[in-house]
mmCIF file of C-alpha atoms in Angstrom:
data_model
loop_
_atom_site.group_PDB
_atom_site.id
_atom_site.type_symbol
_atom_site.label_atom_id
_atom_site.label_comp_id
_atom_site.label_asym_id
_atom_site.label_seq_id
_atom_site.Cartn_x
_atom_site.Cartn_y
_atom_site.Cartn_z
ATOM 1 C CA UNK A 17 78.861 105.909 104.395
ATOM 2 C CA UNK A 18 75.646 107.858 103.986
ATOM 3 C CA UNK A 19 72.340 106.120 104.757
ATOM 4 C CA UNK A 20 70.735 107.882 101.790
ATOM 5 C CA UNK A 21 73.076 106.230 99.328
ATOM 6 C CA UNK A 22 72.963 102.786 100.932
ATOM 7 C CA UNK A 23 69.184 102.763 100.799
ATOM 8 C CA UNK A 24 69.003 104.112 97.257
ATOM 9 C CA UNK A 25 71.542 101.618 95.942
ATOM 10 C CA UNK A 26 70.212 98.555 97.664
ATOM 11 C CA UNK A 27 66.628 99.275 96.723
ATOM 12 C CA UNK A 28 67.747 99.716 93.110
ATOM 13 C CA UNK A 29 69.504 96.372 93.325
ATOM 14 C CA UNK A 30 66.458 94.717 94.880
ATOM 15 C CA UNK A 31 68.250 94.060 98.163
ATOM 16 C CA UNK A 32 67.251 94.620 101.751
ATOM 17 C CA UNK A 33 69.001 97.173 103.917
ATOM 18 C CA UNK A 34 69.091 97.166 107.705
ATOM 19 C CA UNK A 35 70.402 100.287 109.398
ATOM 20 C CA UNK A 36 70.686 99.760 113.116
ATOM 21 C CA UNK A 37 71.240 103.402 114.035
ATOM 22 C CA UNK A 38 71.389 106.821 112.393
ATOM 23 C CA UNK A 39 74.692 107.137 110.572
ATOM 24 C CA UNK A 40 76.854 110.083 111.498
ATOM 25 C CA UNK A 41 80.274 110.983 110.193
ATOM 26 C CA UNK A 42 82.768 108.339 111.276
ATOM 27 C CA UNK A 43 80.078 105.834 112.232
ATOM 28 C CA UNK A 44 79.504 102.468 110.561
ATOM 29 C CA UNK A 45 76.123 101.165 109.408
ATOM 30 C CA UNK A 46 75.182 97.497 109.551
ATOM 31 C CA UNK A 47 73.945 96.517 106.108
ATOM 32 C CA UNK A 48 73.423 93.386 104.113
ATOM 33 C CA UNK A 49 75.984 92.722 101.418
ATOM 34 C CA UNK A 50 75.298 95.055 98.523
ATOM 35 C CA UNK A 51 76.296 95.731 94.961
ATOM 36 C CA UNK A 52 78.977 98.459 95.124
ATOM 37 C CA UNK A 53 78.141 99.607 91.608
ATOM 38 C CA UNK A 54 74.618 100.393 92.800
ATOM 39 C CA UNK A 55 75.806 102.070 95.988
ATOM 40 C CA UNK A 56 77.825 104.676 94.076
ATOM 41 C CA UNK A 57 77.442 107.056 91.145
ATOM 42 C CA UNK A 58 80.298 105.907 88.911
ATOM 43 C CA UNK A 59 83.971 105.026 89.213
ATOM 44 C CA UNK A 60 86.391 107.099 91.284
ATOM 45 C CA UNK A 61 88.978 109.269 89.541
ATOM 46 C CA UNK A 62 92.043 109.280 91.792
ATOM 47 C CA UNK A 63 93.363 112.861 92.091
ATOM 48 C CA UNK A 64 96.628 111.478 93.456
ATOM 49 C CA UNK A 65 97.301 108.778 90.867
ATOM 50 C CA UNK A 66 100.802 108.723 89.427
ATOM 51 C CA UNK A 67 99.650 110.364 86.156
ATOM 52 C CA UNK A 68 97.642 113.039 88.008
ATOM 53 C CA UNK A 69 100.574 113.792 90.275
ATOM 54 C CA UNK A 70 102.878 114.110 87.274
ATOM 55 C CA UNK A 71 100.440 116.491 85.549
ATOM 56 C CA UNK A 72 100.190 118.612 88.686
ATOM 57 C CA UNK A 73 103.975 118.772 89.063
ATOM 58 C CA UNK A 74 104.767 119.556 85.419
ATOM 59 C CA UNK A 75 102.559 122.515 84.414
ATOM 60 C CA UNK A 76 104.873 123.627 81.598
ATOM 61 C CA UNK A 77 105.508 120.260 79.956
ATOM 62 C CA UNK A 78 104.163 120.074 76.400
ATOM 63 C CA UNK A 79 102.792 116.576 77.085
ATOM 64 C CA UNK A 80 100.762 117.708 80.071
ATOM 65 C CA UNK A 81 97.423 118.332 78.319
ATOM 66 C CA UNK A 82 97.441 115.041 76.437
ATOM 67 C CA UNK A 83 98.276 113.046 79.572
ATOM 68 C CA UNK A 84 95.666 114.902 81.611
ATOM 69 C CA UNK A 85 92.897 114.455 79.048
ATOM 70 C CA UNK A 86 93.665 110.861 78.027
ATOM 71 C CA UNK A 87 94.893 109.290 81.274
ATOM 72 C CA UNK A 88 94.966 111.360 84.468
ATOM 73 C CA UNK A 89 91.285 112.330 84.260
ATOM 74 C CA UNK A 90 90.119 108.713 83.904
ATOM 75 C CA UNK A 91 89.107 106.238 86.660
ATOM 76 C CA UNK A 92 91.844 103.739 87.477
ATOM 77 C CA UNK A 93 92.950 101.476 90.297
ATOM 78 C CA UNK A 94 95.213 102.373 93.196
ATOM 79 C CA UNK A 95 97.813 99.689 94.038
ATOM 80 C CA UNK A 96 98.667 98.937 97.665
ATOM 81 C CA UNK A 97 101.749 97.041 98.821
ATOM 82 C CA UNK A 98 104.554 97.226 101.355
ATOM 83 C CA UNK A 99 105.032 100.889 100.388
ATOM 84 C CA UNK A 100 101.535 101.681 101.745
ATOM 85 C CA UNK A 101 102.271 102.135 105.422
ATOM 86 C CA UNK A 102 100.355 101.875 107.593
ATOM 87 C CA UNK A 103 98.067 99.917 105.309
ATOM 88 C CA UNK A 104 94.902 100.661 107.283
ATOM 89 C CA UNK A 105 95.466 104.397 107.017
ATOM 90 C CA UNK A 106 96.401 104.258 103.328
ATOM 91 C CA UNK A 107 93.363 102.204 102.366
ATOM 92 C CA UNK A 108 91.029 104.102 104.678
ATOM 93 C CA UNK A 109 92.043 107.479 103.285
ATOM 94 C CA UNK A 110 91.612 106.338 99.690
ATOM 95 C CA UNK A 111 88.249 104.648 100.196
ATOM 96 C CA UNK A 112 87.072 107.508 102.394
ATOM 97 C CA UNK A 113 87.814 110.072 99.691
ATOM 98 C CA UNK A 114 85.918 107.999 97.132
ATOM 99 C CA UNK A 115 82.997 107.531 99.516
ATOM 100 C CA UNK A 116 82.798 111.264 100.180
ATOM 101 C CA UNK A 117 82.532 111.779 96.410
ATOM 102 C CA UNK A 118 79.894 109.023 96.065
ATOM 103 C CA UNK A 119 82.208 107.135 93.684
ATOM 104 C CA UNK A 120 83.413 103.542 93.486
ATOM 105 C CA UNK A 121 87.135 102.999 94.175
ATOM 106 C CA UNK A 122 89.150 100.161 92.670
ATOM 107 C CA UNK A 123 92.003 98.855 94.821
ATOM 108 C CA UNK A 124 94.712 96.277 94.155
ATOM 109 C CA UNK A 125 96.186 94.233 97.003
ATOM 110 C CA UNK A 126 99.749 93.453 95.907
ATOM 111 C CA UNK A 127 101.841 92.272 98.823
ATOM 112 C CA UNK A 128 101.887 88.470 98.873
ATOM 113 C CA UNK A 129 105.227 86.956 99.990
ATOM 114 C CA UNK A 130 107.380 85.809 97.088
ATOM 115 C CA UNK A 131 105.554 88.119 94.689
ATOM 116 C CA UNK A 132 106.606 87.796 91.025
ATOM 117 C CA UNK A 133 108.214 84.444 91.811
ATOM 118 C CA UNK A 134 109.224 83.747 88.203
ATOM 119 C CA UNK A 135 111.938 86.382 88.249
ATOM 120 C CA UNK A 136 109.912 89.367 87.063
ATOM 121 C CA UNK A 137 110.555 93.010 87.823
ATOM 122 C CA UNK A 138 108.055 93.383 90.701
ATOM 123 C CA UNK A 139 109.461 91.015 93.302
ATOM 124 C CA UNK A 140 108.903 91.567 97.006
ATOM 125 C CA UNK A 141 105.872 91.359 99.218
ATOM 126 C CA UNK A 142 105.264 90.828 102.920
ATOM 127 C CA UNK A 143 108.091 89.084 104.741
ATOM 128 C CA UNK A 144 106.089 86.121 106.071
ATOM 129 C CA UNK A 145 102.649 84.532 105.692
ATOM 130 C CA UNK A 146 101.772 85.779 109.179
ATOM 131 C CA UNK A 147 102.735 89.323 108.240
ATOM 132 C CA UNK A 148 100.622 89.039 105.114
ATOM 133 C CA UNK A 149 97.585 87.861 107.049
ATOM 134 C CA UNK A 150 97.864 90.860 109.369
ATOM 135 C CA UNK A 151 98.297 93.193 106.393
ATOM 136 C CA UNK A 152 95.317 91.900 104.411
ATOM 137 C CA UNK A 153 93.128 91.819 107.523
ATOM 138 C CA UNK A 154 93.900 95.494 108.160
ATOM 139 C CA UNK A 155 93.216 96.209 104.470
ATOM 140 C CA UNK A 156 89.708 94.722 104.683
ATOM 141 C CA UNK A 157 88.950 96.359 108.034
ATOM 142 C CA UNK A 158 89.887 99.759 106.591
ATOM 143 C CA UNK A 159 87.271 99.403 103.844
ATOM 144 C CA UNK A 160 84.570 98.299 106.254
ATOM 145 C CA UNK A 161 81.041 98.891 104.964
ATOM 146 C CA UNK A 162 82.059 101.346 102.267
ATOM 147 C CA UNK A 163 81.644 100.282 98.608
ATOM 148 C CA UNK A 164 84.792 99.098 96.846
ATOM 149 C CA UNK A 165 86.237 96.763 94.234
ATOM 150 C CA UNK A 166 89.397 94.884 95.239
ATOM 151 C CA UNK A 167 91.728 92.897 92.990
ATOM 152 C CA UNK A 168 93.582 90.287 95.040
ATOM 153 C CA UNK A 169 97.235 89.695 94.167
ATOM 154 C CA UNK A 170 97.852 89.958 90.421
ATOM 155 C CA UNK A 171 100.034 87.138 89.037
ATOM 156 C CA UNK A 172 99.759 85.084 92.253
ATOM 157 C CA UNK A 173 98.193 82.102 90.465
ATOM 158 C CA UNK A 174 100.187 82.436 87.258
ATOM 159 C CA UNK A 175 103.509 81.987 89.056
ATOM 160 C CA UNK A 176 102.911 78.368 90.072
ATOM 161 C CA UNK A 177 105.308 77.013 87.441
ATOM 162 C CA UNK A 178 108.132 78.590 89.451
ATOM 163 C CA UNK A 179 107.007 77.168 92.815
ATOM 164 C CA UNK A 180 107.067 73.764 94.491
ATOM 165 C CA UNK A 181 104.048 72.022 96.007
ATOM 166 C CA UNK A 182 104.718 73.262 99.533
ATOM 167 C CA UNK A 183 105.078 76.856 98.361
ATOM 168 C CA UNK A 184 101.846 76.591 96.384
ATOM 169 C CA UNK A 185 99.989 75.254 99.410
ATOM 170 C CA UNK A 186 101.230 78.157 101.554
ATOM 171 C CA UNK A 187 100.249 80.684 98.908
ATOM 172 C CA UNK A 188 96.794 79.165 98.494
ATOM 173 C CA UNK A 189 96.306 79.412 102.232
ATOM 174 C CA UNK A 190 97.097 83.125 102.161
ATOM 175 C CA UNK A 191 94.806 83.746 99.189
ATOM 176 C CA UNK A 192 91.931 81.866 100.821
ATOM 177 C CA UNK A 193 92.444 83.932 103.957
ATOM 178 C CA UNK A 194 92.441 87.158 101.934
ATOM 179 C CA UNK A 195 89.218 86.265 100.147
ATOM 180 C CA UNK A 196 87.538 85.432 103.431
ATOM 181 C CA UNK A 197 88.610 88.716 105.029
ATOM 182 C CA UNK A 198 86.809 90.752 102.404
ATOM 183 C CA UNK A 199 83.772 88.489 102.543
ATOM 184 C CA UNK A 200 83.539 88.770 106.334
ATOM 185 C CA UNK A 201 84.696 92.333 106.983
ATOM 186 C CA UNK A 202 83.835 94.331 103.850
ATOM 187 C CA UNK A 203 80.253 93.377 102.889
ATOM 188 C CA UNK A 204 79.906 96.027 100.171
ATOM 189 C CA UNK A 205 83.174 95.065 98.456
ATOM 190 C CA UNK A 206 83.414 92.913 95.379
ATOM 191 C CA UNK A 207 86.698 90.995 95.741
ATOM 192 C CA UNK A 208 88.260 89.303 92.724
ATOM 193 C CA UNK A 209 91.050 86.730 92.627
ATOM 194 C CA UNK A 210 93.456 87.283 89.775
ATOM 195 C CA UNK A 211 93.260 84.709 86.981
ATOM 196 C CA UNK A 212 96.221 85.700 84.815
ATOM 197 C CA UNK A 213 95.748 86.352 81.112
ATOM 198 C CA UNK A 214 94.808 84.641 77.868
ATOM 199 C CA UNK A 215 98.384 83.810 76.911
ATOM 200 C CA UNK A 216 99.774 82.461 80.170
ATOM 201 C CA UNK A 217 98.007 79.454 81.717
ATOM 202 C CA UNK A 218 95.548 77.083 80.027
ATOM 203 C CA UNK A 219 91.927 77.772 80.982
ATOM 204 C CA UNK A 220 91.349 74.395 82.633
ATOM 205 C CA UNK A 221 94.521 74.759 84.707
ATOM 206 C CA UNK A 222 93.614 78.289 85.777
ATOM 207 C CA UNK A 223 90.148 77.111 86.796
ATOM 208 C CA UNK A 224 91.777 74.543 89.085
ATOM 209 C CA UNK A 225 94.113 77.156 90.541
ATOM 210 C CA UNK A 226 91.316 79.633 91.182
ATOM 211 C CA UNK A 227 89.278 76.941 92.891
ATOM 212 C CA UNK A 228 92.206 75.978 95.083
ATOM 213 C CA UNK A 229 92.740 79.601 96.099
ATOM 214 C CA UNK A 230 89.199 80.106 97.384
ATOM 215 C CA UNK A 231 87.297 81.447 94.396
ATOM 216 C CA UNK A 232 84.032 80.087 95.809
ATOM 217 C CA UNK A 233 84.133 82.782 98.517
ATOM 218 C CA UNK A 234 85.204 85.605 96.166
ATOM 219 C CA UNK A 235 82.847 87.640 94.013
ATOM 220 C CA UNK A 236 84.770 86.680 90.883
ATOM 221 C CA UNK A 237 88.125 86.828 89.110
ATOM 222 C CA UNK A 238 90.187 89.354 87.152
ATOM 223 C CA UNK A 239 91.917 88.854 83.811
ATOM 224 C CA UNK A 240 94.606 90.595 81.766
ATOM 225 C CA UNK A 241 95.948 92.665 84.672
ATOM 226 C CA UNK A 242 98.967 94.634 83.430
ATOM 227 C CA UNK A 243 98.779 92.834 80.083
ATOM 228 C CA UNK A 244 97.704 93.657 76.553
ATOM 229 C CA UNK A 245 95.376 90.966 75.212
ATOM 230 C CA UNK A 246 92.309 92.364 73.490
ATOM 231 C CA UNK A 247 88.966 92.400 75.217
ATOM 232 C CA UNK A 248 87.644 89.842 72.726
ATOM 233 C CA UNK A 249 90.572 87.490 73.369
ATOM 234 C CA UNK A 250 90.111 87.879 77.101
ATOM 235 C CA UNK A 251 86.361 87.316 77.016
ATOM 236 C CA UNK A 252 86.992 84.085 75.146
ATOM 237 C CA UNK A 253 89.515 83.030 77.785
ATOM 238 C CA UNK A 254 87.283 84.075 80.684
ATOM 239 C CA UNK A 255 84.396 82.080 79.277
ATOM 240 C CA UNK A 256 86.692 79.086 78.848
ATOM 241 C CA UNK A 257 87.801 79.346 82.490
ATOM 242 C CA UNK A 258 84.174 79.562 83.587
ATOM 243 C CA UNK A 259 83.397 76.486 81.521
ATOM 244 C CA UNK A 260 85.852 74.512 83.651
ATOM 245 C CA UNK A 261 84.584 75.768 87.027
ATOM 246 C CA UNK A 262 81.938 73.894 88.976
ATOM 247 C CA UNK A 263 80.013 77.189 89.183
ATOM 248 C CA UNK A 264 80.641 80.121 86.859
ATOM 249 C CA UNK A 265 81.805 83.403 88.368
ATOM 250 C CA UNK A 266 81.753 87.004 87.130
ATOM 251 C CA UNK A 267 85.046 88.300 85.797
ATOM 252 C CA UNK A 268 86.492 91.719 84.991
ATOM 253 C CA UNK A 269 89.103 92.664 82.407
ATOM 254 C CA UNK A 270 91.983 95.120 82.623
ATOM 255 C CA UNK A 271 91.629 97.225 79.480
ATOM 256 C CA UNK A 272 94.091 99.943 80.404
ATOM 257 C CA UNK A 273 96.606 99.077 77.671
ATOM 258 C CA UNK A 274 94.894 96.612 75.328
ATOM 259 C CA UNK A 275 93.790 98.974 72.554
ATOM 260 C CA UNK A 276 96.202 97.427 70.037
ATOM 261 C CA UNK A 277 96.274 93.934 71.515
ATOM 262 C CA UNK A 278 99.412 92.068 72.643
ATOM 263 C CA UNK A 279 102.881 92.949 71.426
ATOM 264 C CA UNK A 280 106.130 91.072 71.153
ATOM 265 C CA UNK A 281 106.556 90.861 74.937
ATOM 266 C CA UNK A 282 104.688 91.592 78.175
ATOM 267 C CA UNK A 283 107.193 94.161 79.458
ATOM 268 C CA UNK A 284 106.654 97.668 78.060
ATOM 269 C CA UNK A 285 106.292 96.467 74.459
ATOM 270 C CA UNK A 286 106.198 99.153 71.748
ATOM 271 C CA UNK A 287 103.110 99.922 69.730
ATOM 272 C CA UNK A 288 100.513 99.354 72.469
ATOM 273 C CA UNK A 289 97.549 101.671 73.042
ATOM 274 C CA UNK A 290 95.061 102.722 75.702
ATOM 275 C CA UNK A 291 91.932 100.570 75.833
ATOM 276 C CA UNK A 292 88.299 101.169 76.768
ATOM 277 C CA UNK A 293 87.949 103.296 79.891
ATOM 278 C CA UNK A 294 86.324 101.812 82.994
ATOM 279 C CA UNK A 295 82.719 100.799 82.485
ATOM 280 C CA UNK A 296 80.145 98.197 83.430
ATOM 281 C CA UNK A 297 79.602 95.397 80.936
ATOM 282 C CA UNK A 298 81.499 95.327 77.671
ATOM 283 C CA UNK A 299 81.655 91.533 77.459
ATOM 284 C CA UNK A 300 82.608 91.043 81.110
ATOM 285 C CA UNK A 301 81.089 92.199 84.381
ATOM 286 C CA UNK A 302 83.294 95.293 84.157
ATOM 287 C CA UNK A 303 86.107 96.655 82.031
ATOM 288 C CA UNK A 304 88.571 98.462 84.312
ATOM 289 C CA UNK A 305 91.842 100.317 84.120
ATOM 290 C CA UNK A 306 93.686 98.236 86.703
ATOM 291 C CA UNK A 307 97.263 98.795 85.580
ATOM 292 C CA UNK A 308 97.961 102.538 85.693
ATOM 293 C CA UNK A 309 98.742 103.623 82.106
ATOM 294 C CA UNK A 310 102.212 105.109 81.946
ATOM 295 C CA UNK A 311 103.504 103.131 84.933
ATOM 296 C CA UNK A 312 106.470 101.009 83.857
ATOM 297 C CA UNK A 313 106.425 97.208 83.876
ATOM 298 C CA UNK A 314 110.115 97.331 84.769
ATOM 299 C CA UNK A 315 113.455 98.251 83.229
ATOM 300 C CA UNK A 316 112.719 96.601 79.916
ATOM 301 C CA UNK A 317 111.318 97.223 76.447
ATOM 302 C CA UNK A 318 110.410 100.849 75.846
ATOM 303 C CA UNK A 319 110.796 101.403 79.604
ATOM 304 C CA UNK A 320 114.512 100.593 79.844
ATOM 305 C CA UNK A 321 115.911 102.294 82.921
ATOM 306 C CA UNK A 322 112.459 102.933 84.440
ATOM 307 C CA UNK A 323 111.746 100.812 87.554
ATOM 308 C CA UNK A 324 108.489 98.876 87.823
ATOM 309 C CA UNK A 325 105.601 101.011 89.030
ATOM 310 C CA UNK A 326 107.273 104.319 88.147
ATOM 311 C CA UNK A 327 105.253 106.701 85.952
ATOM 312 C CA UNK A 328 106.897 107.838 82.734
ATOM 313 C CA UNK A 329 105.454 110.515 80.431
ATOM 314 C CA UNK A 330 107.318 108.807 77.573
ATOM 315 C CA UNK A 331 105.479 105.531 78.192
ATOM 316 C CA UNK A 332 102.213 107.424 78.633
ATOM 317 C CA UNK A 333 102.564 109.164 75.284
ATOM 318 C CA UNK A 334 103.356 105.862 73.556
ATOM 319 C CA UNK A 335 100.030 104.529 74.869
ATOM 320 C CA UNK A 336 98.123 107.661 73.887
ATOM 321 C CA UNK A 337 99.524 107.640 70.357
ATOM 322 C CA UNK A 338 99.642 103.866 69.904
ATOM 323 C CA UNK A 339 103.276 103.820 68.820
#
């Protein structure tokens, strides 16, 4: 992290900065918690996202230009799970590249044990709660003082209907631990607990679940991750959740695929469209592309035969054309 940018961003945000020593490459500065949007000059465009990699590897495909211009060139999140080994290196390399470019990276932590507990297409996660705690600790350490946005475990609070009380208590313990790791070890990171979407869990119930998972120590919560509800629908839901919390929190909305609103299902439904690209404001604290457009939800809908998380130019073109 460069002292010049820390100072510029924190002064702009009206915050104090305390640098204990000159910062050289590889060194860490001690700073007060800052606003990562003020410490950077825009959102990071991942040159190694699934769409960008596909574009690079398919120079003669007729769909290449459309996918490059509409998707691959846009800021979006990078997802980290049990495929990201070692996690500290994977996260450190990604955040380091963004920091070198003076841009804000968006990361998704997606490795909680029993992930997708309701029988979805993205099951898996760390083998044990202890393994998860080690993993998420290393994730936070790898970010360190560098600016970042982190989404903590999409769907983790929506799955409760498929879990018993003991399982819920264990999961809440892991989520609380995760939130605290980012608060303690990554002071320039805004960490958000995932709060599902407008069509899944009633707002008052989700408020209770967020509270039980440690929302008080998180910066805020995310909505609509990997789903299709419109921004207006999601703002209404987010405000309703906030109305049931003891203290309102900022929230961000995944707009990657909500341009045409929800379809007949959540899993690769036809007729969906790209939404507003990543920006500050827009009815929420931020609108972000969290789900990578063109990555399959699973072998279902228009993505039959395409495993979850796999990029498909066919799915990408459906989103570009809205059909």
